[in-house]
PDB file of C-alpha atoms in Angstrom:
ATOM      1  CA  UNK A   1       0.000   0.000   0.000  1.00 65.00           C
ATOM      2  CA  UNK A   2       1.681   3.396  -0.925  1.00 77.00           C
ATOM      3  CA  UNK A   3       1.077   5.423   2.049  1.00 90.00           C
ATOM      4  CA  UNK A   4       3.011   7.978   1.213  1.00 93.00           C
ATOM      5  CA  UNK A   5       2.497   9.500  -2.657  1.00 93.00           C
ATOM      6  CA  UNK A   6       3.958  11.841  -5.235  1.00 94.00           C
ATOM      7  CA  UNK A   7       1.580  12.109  -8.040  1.00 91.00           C
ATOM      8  CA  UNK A   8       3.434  14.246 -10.295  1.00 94.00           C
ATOM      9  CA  UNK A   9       6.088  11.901 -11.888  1.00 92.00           C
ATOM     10  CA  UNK A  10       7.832  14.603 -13.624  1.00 95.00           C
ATOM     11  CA  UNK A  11       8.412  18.914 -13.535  1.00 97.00           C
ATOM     12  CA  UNK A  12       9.534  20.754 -15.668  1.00 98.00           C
ATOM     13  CA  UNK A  13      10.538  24.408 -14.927  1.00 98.00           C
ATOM     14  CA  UNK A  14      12.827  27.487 -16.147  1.00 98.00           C
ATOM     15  CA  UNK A  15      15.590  28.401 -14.287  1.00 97.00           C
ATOM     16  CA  UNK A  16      15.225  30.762 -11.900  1.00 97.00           C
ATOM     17  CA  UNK A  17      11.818  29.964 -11.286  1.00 97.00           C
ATOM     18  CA  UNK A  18      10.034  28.693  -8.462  1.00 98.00           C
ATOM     19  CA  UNK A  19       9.621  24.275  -7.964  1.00 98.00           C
ATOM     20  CA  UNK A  20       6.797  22.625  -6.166  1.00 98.00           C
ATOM     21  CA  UNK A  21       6.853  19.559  -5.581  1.00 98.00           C
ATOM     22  CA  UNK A  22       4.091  18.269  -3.376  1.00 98.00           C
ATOM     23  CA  UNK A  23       3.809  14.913  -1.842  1.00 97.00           C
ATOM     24  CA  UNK A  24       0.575  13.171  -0.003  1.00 97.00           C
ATOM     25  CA  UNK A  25       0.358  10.583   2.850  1.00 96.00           C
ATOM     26  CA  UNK A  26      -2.162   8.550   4.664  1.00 94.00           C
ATOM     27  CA  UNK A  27      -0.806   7.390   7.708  1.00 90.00           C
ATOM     28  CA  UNK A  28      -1.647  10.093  10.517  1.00 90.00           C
ATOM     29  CA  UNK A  29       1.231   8.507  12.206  1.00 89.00           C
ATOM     30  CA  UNK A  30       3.886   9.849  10.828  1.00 91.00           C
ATOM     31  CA  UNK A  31       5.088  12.577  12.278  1.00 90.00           C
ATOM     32  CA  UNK A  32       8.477  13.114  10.584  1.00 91.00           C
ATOM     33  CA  UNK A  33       8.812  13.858   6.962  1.00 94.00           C
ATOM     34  CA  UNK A  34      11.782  14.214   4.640  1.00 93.00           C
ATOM     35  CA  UNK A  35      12.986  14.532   1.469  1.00 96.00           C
ATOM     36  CA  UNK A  36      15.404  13.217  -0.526  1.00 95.00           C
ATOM     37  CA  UNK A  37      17.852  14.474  -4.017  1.00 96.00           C
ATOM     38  CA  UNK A  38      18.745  11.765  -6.043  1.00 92.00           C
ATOM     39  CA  UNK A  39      20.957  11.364  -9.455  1.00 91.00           C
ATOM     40  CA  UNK A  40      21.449   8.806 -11.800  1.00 85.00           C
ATOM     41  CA  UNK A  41      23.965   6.284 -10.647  1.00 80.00           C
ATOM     42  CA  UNK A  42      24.000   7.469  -7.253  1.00 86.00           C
ATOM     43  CA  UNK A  43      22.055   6.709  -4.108  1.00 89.00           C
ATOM     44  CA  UNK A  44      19.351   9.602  -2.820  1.00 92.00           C
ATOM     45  CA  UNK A  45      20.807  12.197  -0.419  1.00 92.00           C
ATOM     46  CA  UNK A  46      19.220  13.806   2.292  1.00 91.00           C
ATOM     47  CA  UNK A  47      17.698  17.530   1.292  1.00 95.00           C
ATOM     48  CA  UNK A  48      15.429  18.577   4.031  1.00 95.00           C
ATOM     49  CA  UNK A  49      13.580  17.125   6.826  1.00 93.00           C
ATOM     50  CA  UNK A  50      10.833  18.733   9.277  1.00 94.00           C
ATOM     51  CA  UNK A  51       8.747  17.299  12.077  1.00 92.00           C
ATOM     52  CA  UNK A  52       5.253  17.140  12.561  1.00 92.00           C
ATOM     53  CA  UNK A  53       5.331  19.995  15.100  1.00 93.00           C
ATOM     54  CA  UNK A  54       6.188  22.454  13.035  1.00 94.00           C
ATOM     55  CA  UNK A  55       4.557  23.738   9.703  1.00 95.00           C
ATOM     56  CA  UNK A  56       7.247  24.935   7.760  1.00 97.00           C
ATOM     57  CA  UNK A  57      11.078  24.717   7.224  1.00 96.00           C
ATOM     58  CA  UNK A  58      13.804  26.563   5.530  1.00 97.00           C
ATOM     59  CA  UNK A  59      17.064  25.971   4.451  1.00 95.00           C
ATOM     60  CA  UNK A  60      18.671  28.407   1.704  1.00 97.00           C
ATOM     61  CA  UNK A  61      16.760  27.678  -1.138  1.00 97.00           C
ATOM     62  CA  UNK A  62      14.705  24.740   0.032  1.00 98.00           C
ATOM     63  CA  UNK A  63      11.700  25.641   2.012  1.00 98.00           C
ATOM     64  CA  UNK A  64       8.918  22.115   3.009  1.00 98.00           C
ATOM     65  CA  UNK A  65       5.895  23.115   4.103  1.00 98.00           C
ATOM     66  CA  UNK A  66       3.652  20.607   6.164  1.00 97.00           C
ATOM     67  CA  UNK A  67      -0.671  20.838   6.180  1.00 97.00           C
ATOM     68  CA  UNK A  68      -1.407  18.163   8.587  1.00 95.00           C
ATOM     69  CA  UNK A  69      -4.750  18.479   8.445  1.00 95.00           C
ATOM     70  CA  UNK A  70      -4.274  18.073   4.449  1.00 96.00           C
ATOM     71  CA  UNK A  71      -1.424  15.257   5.603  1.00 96.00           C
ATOM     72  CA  UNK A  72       0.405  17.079   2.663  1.00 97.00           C
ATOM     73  CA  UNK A  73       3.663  18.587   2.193  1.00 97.00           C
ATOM     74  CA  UNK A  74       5.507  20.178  -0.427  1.00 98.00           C
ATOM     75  CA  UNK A  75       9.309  21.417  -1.440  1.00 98.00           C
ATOM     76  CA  UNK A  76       9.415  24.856  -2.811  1.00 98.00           C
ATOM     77  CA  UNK A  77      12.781  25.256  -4.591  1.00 98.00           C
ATOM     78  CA  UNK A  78      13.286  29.090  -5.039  1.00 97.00           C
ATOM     79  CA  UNK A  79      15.484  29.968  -7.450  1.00 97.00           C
ATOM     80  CA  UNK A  80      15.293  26.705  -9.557  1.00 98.00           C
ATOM     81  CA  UNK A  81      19.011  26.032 -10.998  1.00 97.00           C
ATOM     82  CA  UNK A  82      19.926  23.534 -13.572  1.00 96.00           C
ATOM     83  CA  UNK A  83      21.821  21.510 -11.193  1.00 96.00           C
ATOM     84  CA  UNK A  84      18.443  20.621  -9.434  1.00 97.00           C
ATOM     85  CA  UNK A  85      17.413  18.450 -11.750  1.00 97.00           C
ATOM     86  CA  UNK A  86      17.000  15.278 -10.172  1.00 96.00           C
ATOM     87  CA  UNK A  87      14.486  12.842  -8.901  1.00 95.00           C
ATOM     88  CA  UNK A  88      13.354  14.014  -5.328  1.00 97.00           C
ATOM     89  CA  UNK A  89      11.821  11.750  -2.880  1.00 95.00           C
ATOM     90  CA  UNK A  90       9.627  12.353  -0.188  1.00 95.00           C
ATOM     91  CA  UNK A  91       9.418  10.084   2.822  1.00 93.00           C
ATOM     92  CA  UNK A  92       7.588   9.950   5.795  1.00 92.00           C
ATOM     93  CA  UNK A  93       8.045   8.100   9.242  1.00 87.00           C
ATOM     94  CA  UNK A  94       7.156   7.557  12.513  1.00 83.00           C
ATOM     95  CA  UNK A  95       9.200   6.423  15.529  1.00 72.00           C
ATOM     96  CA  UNK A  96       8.869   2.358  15.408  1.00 62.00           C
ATOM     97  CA  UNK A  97       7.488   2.230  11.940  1.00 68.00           C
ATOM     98  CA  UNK A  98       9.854   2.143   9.097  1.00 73.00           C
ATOM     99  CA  UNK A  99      10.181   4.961   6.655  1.00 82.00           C
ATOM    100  CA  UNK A 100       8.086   4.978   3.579  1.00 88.00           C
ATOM    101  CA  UNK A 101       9.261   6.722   0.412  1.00 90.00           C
ATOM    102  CA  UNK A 102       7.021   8.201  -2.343  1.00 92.00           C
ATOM    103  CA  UNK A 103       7.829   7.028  -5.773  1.00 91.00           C
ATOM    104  CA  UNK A 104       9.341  10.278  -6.642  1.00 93.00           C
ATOM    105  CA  UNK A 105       8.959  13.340  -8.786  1.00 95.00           C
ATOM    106  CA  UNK A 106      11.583  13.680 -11.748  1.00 95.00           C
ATOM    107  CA  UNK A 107      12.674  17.436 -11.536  1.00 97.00           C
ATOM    108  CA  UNK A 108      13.939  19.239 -14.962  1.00 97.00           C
ATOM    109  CA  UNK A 109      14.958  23.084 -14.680  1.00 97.00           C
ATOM    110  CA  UNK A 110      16.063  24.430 -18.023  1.00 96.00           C
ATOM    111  CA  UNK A 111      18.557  26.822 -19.065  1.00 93.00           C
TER     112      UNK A 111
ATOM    113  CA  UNK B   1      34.551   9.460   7.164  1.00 62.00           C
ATOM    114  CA  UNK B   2      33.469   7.124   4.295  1.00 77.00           C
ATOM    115  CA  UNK B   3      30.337   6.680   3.088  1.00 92.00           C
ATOM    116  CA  UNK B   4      27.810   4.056   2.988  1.00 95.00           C
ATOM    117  CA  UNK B   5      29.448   0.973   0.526  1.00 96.00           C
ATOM    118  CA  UNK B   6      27.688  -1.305  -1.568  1.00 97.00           C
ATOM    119  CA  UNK B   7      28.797  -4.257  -3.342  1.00 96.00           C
ATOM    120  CA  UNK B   8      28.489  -5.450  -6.022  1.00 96.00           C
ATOM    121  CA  UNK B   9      27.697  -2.560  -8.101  1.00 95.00           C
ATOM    122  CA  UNK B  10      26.353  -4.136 -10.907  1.00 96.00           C
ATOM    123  CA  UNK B  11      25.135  -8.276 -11.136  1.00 96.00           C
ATOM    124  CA  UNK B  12      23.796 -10.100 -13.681  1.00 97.00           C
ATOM    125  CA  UNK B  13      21.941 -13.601 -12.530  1.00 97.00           C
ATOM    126  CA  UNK B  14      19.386 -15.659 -14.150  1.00 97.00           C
ATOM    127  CA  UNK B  15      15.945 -16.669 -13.134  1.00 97.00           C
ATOM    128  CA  UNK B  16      16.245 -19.524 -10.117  1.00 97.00           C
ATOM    129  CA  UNK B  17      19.393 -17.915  -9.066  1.00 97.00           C
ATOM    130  CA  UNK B  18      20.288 -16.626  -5.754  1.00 97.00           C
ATOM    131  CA  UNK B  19      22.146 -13.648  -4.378  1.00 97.00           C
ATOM    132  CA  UNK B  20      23.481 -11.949  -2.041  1.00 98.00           C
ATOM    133  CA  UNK B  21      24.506  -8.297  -1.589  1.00 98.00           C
ATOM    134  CA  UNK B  22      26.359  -6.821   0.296  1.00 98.00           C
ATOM    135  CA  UNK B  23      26.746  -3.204   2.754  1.00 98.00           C
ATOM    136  CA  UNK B  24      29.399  -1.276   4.598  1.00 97.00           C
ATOM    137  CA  UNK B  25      27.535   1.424   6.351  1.00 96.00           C
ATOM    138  CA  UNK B  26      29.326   4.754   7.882  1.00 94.00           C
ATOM    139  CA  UNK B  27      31.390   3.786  10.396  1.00 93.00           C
ATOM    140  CA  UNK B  28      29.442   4.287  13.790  1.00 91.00           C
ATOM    141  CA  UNK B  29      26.185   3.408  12.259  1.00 92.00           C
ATOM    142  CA  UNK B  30      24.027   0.590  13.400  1.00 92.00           C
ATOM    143  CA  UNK B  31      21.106   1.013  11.815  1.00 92.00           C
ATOM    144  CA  UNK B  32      20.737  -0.375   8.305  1.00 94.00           C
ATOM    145  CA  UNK B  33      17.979  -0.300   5.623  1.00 93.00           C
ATOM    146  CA  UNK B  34      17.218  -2.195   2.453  1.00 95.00           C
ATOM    147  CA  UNK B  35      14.936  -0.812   0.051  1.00 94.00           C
ATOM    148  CA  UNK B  36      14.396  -1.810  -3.474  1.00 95.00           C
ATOM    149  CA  UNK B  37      13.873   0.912  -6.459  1.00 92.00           C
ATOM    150  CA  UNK B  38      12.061   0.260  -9.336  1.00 87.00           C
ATOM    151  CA  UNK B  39      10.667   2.674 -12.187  1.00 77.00           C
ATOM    152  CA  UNK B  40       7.651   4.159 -11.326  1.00 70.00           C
ATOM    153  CA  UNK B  41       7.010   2.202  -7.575  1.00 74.00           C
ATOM    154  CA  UNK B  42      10.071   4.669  -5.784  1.00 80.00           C
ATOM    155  CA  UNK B  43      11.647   3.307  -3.091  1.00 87.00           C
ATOM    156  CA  UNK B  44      10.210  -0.141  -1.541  1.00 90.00           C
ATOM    157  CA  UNK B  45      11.008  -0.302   2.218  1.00 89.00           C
ATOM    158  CA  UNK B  46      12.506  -4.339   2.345  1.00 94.00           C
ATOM    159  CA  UNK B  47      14.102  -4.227   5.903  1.00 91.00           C
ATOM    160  CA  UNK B  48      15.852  -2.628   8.773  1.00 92.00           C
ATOM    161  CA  UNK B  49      18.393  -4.119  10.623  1.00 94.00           C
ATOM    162  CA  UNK B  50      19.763  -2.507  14.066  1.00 92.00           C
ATOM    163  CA  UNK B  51      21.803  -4.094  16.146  1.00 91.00           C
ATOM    164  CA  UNK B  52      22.262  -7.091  14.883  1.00 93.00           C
ATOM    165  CA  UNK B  53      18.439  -7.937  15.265  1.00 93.00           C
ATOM    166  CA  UNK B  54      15.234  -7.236  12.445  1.00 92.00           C
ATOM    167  CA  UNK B  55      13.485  -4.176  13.369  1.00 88.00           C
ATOM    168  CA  UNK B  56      11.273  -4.209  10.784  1.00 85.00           C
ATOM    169  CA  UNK B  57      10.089  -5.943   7.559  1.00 88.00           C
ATOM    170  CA  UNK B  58       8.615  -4.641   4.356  1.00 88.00           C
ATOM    171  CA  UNK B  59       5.654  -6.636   2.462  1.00 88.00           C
ATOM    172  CA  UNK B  60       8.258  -8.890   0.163  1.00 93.00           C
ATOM    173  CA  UNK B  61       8.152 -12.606  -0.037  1.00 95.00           C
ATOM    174  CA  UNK B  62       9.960 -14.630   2.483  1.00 95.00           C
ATOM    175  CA  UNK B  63      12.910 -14.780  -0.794  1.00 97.00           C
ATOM    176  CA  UNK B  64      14.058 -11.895   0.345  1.00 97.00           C
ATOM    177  CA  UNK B  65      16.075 -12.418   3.674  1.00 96.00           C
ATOM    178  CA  UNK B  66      19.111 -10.367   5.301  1.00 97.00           C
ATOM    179  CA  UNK B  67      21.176 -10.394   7.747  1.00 96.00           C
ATOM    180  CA  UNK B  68      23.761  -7.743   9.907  1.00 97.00           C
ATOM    181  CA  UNK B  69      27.265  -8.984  11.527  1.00 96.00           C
ATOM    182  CA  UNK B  70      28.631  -7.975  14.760  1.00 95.00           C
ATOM    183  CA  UNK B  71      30.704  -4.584  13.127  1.00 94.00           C
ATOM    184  CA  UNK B  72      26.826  -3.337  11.740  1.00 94.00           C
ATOM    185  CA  UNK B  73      27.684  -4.750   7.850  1.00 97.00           C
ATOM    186  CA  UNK B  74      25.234  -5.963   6.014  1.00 98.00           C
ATOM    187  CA  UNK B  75      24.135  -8.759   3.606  1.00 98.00           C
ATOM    188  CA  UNK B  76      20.631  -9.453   1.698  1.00 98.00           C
ATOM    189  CA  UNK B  77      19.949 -11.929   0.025  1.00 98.00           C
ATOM    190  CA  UNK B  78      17.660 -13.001  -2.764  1.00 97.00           C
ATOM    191  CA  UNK B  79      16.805 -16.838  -3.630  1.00 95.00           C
ATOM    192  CA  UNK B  80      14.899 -18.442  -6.628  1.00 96.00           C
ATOM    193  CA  UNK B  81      15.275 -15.297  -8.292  1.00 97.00           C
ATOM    194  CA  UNK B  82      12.278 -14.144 -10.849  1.00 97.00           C
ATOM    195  CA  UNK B  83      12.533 -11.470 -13.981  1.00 95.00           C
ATOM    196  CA  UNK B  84      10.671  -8.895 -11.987  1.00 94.00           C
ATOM    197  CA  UNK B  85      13.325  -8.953  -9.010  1.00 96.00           C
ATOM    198  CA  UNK B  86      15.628  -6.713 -11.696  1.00 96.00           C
ATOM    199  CA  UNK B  87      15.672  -3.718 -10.063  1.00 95.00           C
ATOM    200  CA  UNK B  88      18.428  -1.051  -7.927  1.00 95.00           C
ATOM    201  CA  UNK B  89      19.120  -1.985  -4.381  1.00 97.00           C
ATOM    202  CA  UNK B  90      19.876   0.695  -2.000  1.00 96.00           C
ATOM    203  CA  UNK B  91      20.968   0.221   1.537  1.00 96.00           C
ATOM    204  CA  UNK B  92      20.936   3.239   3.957  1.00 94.00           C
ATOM    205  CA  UNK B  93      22.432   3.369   7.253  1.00 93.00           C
ATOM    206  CA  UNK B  94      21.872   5.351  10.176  1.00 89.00           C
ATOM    207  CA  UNK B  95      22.744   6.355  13.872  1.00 87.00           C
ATOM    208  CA  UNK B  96      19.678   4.842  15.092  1.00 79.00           C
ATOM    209  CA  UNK B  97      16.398   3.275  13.671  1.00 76.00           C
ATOM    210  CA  UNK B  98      14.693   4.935  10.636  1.00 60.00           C
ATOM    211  CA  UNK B  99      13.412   8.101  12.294  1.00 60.00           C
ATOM    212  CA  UNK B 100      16.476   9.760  12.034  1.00 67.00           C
ATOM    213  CA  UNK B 101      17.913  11.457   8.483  1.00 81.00           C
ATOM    214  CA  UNK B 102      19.349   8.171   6.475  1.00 88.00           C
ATOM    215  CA  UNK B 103      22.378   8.352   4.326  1.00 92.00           C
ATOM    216  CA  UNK B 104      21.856   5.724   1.159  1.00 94.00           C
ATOM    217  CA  UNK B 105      24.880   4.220  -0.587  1.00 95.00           C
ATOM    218  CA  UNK B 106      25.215   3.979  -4.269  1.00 94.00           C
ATOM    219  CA  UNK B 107      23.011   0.955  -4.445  1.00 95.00           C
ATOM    220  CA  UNK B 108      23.415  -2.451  -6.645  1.00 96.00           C
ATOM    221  CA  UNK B 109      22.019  -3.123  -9.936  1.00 95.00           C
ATOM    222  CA  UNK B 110      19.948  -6.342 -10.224  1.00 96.00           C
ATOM    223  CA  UNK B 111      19.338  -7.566 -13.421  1.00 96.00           C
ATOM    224  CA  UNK B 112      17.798 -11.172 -13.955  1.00 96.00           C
ATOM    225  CA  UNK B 113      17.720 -12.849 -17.153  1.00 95.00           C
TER     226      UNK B 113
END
């Protein structure tokens, strides 16, 4: 069962721009979310992570907002750079479940 | 400090095979995940290891087994192996169990013939 889904497999956007990628779960148990940067031939790496306590965090250019109500949350990549293009997870967990990954949004910023 | 190590990077096997694969994680770690990644399904959870004991198990037939030694490495392993087991197999490692931020290793491509 995918409890935790990205329904957009792929975004495209123009550099500089701003990328959303949103990502939907089920499980009102979780109550820690990341999100994960992967490129081909290597393994994901960690982006951004936030806890169900809080609604919203930042880091540089990476912002994840979390609607718990909505048990939704999205990345918002602001400026978009060619070197974000990548395949970002999002995965969610709680603290004696395992994590559960989305099956990921392909990310293209263009020149 | 080194990251997390798979091996083999890349396997070829053929249908009724078995394998095994195999993971280093940072040094320090003792928690270690197995997920498979396949187009289109993302990442599928297989198992967690901490400690030397199962923490947890994903919903994949009992052909899918693993194992983790004494110094927190890690081996899966895969018998009577079936065309749809092709796939990349990441292992992640952590401090502690999966709450915490995970750090994946390259992963090993499957691909059965």
């Amino acid at each position: 069962d995918q409890q935790v889904k990205q329904n957009s497999p792929s975004l495209s956007v123009q550099e500089g721009r701003i990328s959303i990628l949103n990502c939907d779960y089920t499980n009102s148990m979780f109550d820690y979310f990341l999100w994960y940067k992967k490129y081909p031939a290597e393994g994901p790496t960690f982006l951004i992570s936030i806890s169900s306590i809080k609604d919203k965090n930042e880091d540089g250019r990476f912002t994840v907002f979390l609607n718990k109500s909505a048990k939704h949350l999205s990345l918002h990549i602001v400026p978009s750079q060619p070197g974000d293009s990548a395949v970002y997870f999002c995965a969610a967990s709680s603290n004696n479940n395992d994590m559960r990954f989305g099956a990921g949004t392909r990310l293209t910023v263009k020149p | 400090k080194a990251g997390v190590t798979q091996t083999p990077r890349y396997l070829i096997k053929t249908r009724g095979q078995q394998v095994t694969l195999s993971c280093s994680p940072i040094s320090g770690h003792r928690s270690v995940s197995w997920y498979q990644q396949t187009p289109g399904q993302g990442l599928q959870f297989l198992f967690e290891y901490f400690s030397e004991t199962q923490r947890n198990k994903g919903n994949f037939p009992g052909r899918f087994s693993g194992r983790q030694f004494s110094n927190s490495r890690s081996e899966m392993n895969v018998s009577t192996l079936e065309l749809g087991d092709s796939a990349l197999y990441l292992c992640a490692s952590s401090l502690e169990p999966s709450y915490n931020e995970q750090f994946f290793g390259p992963g090993t491509r499957l691909t059965v013939l």
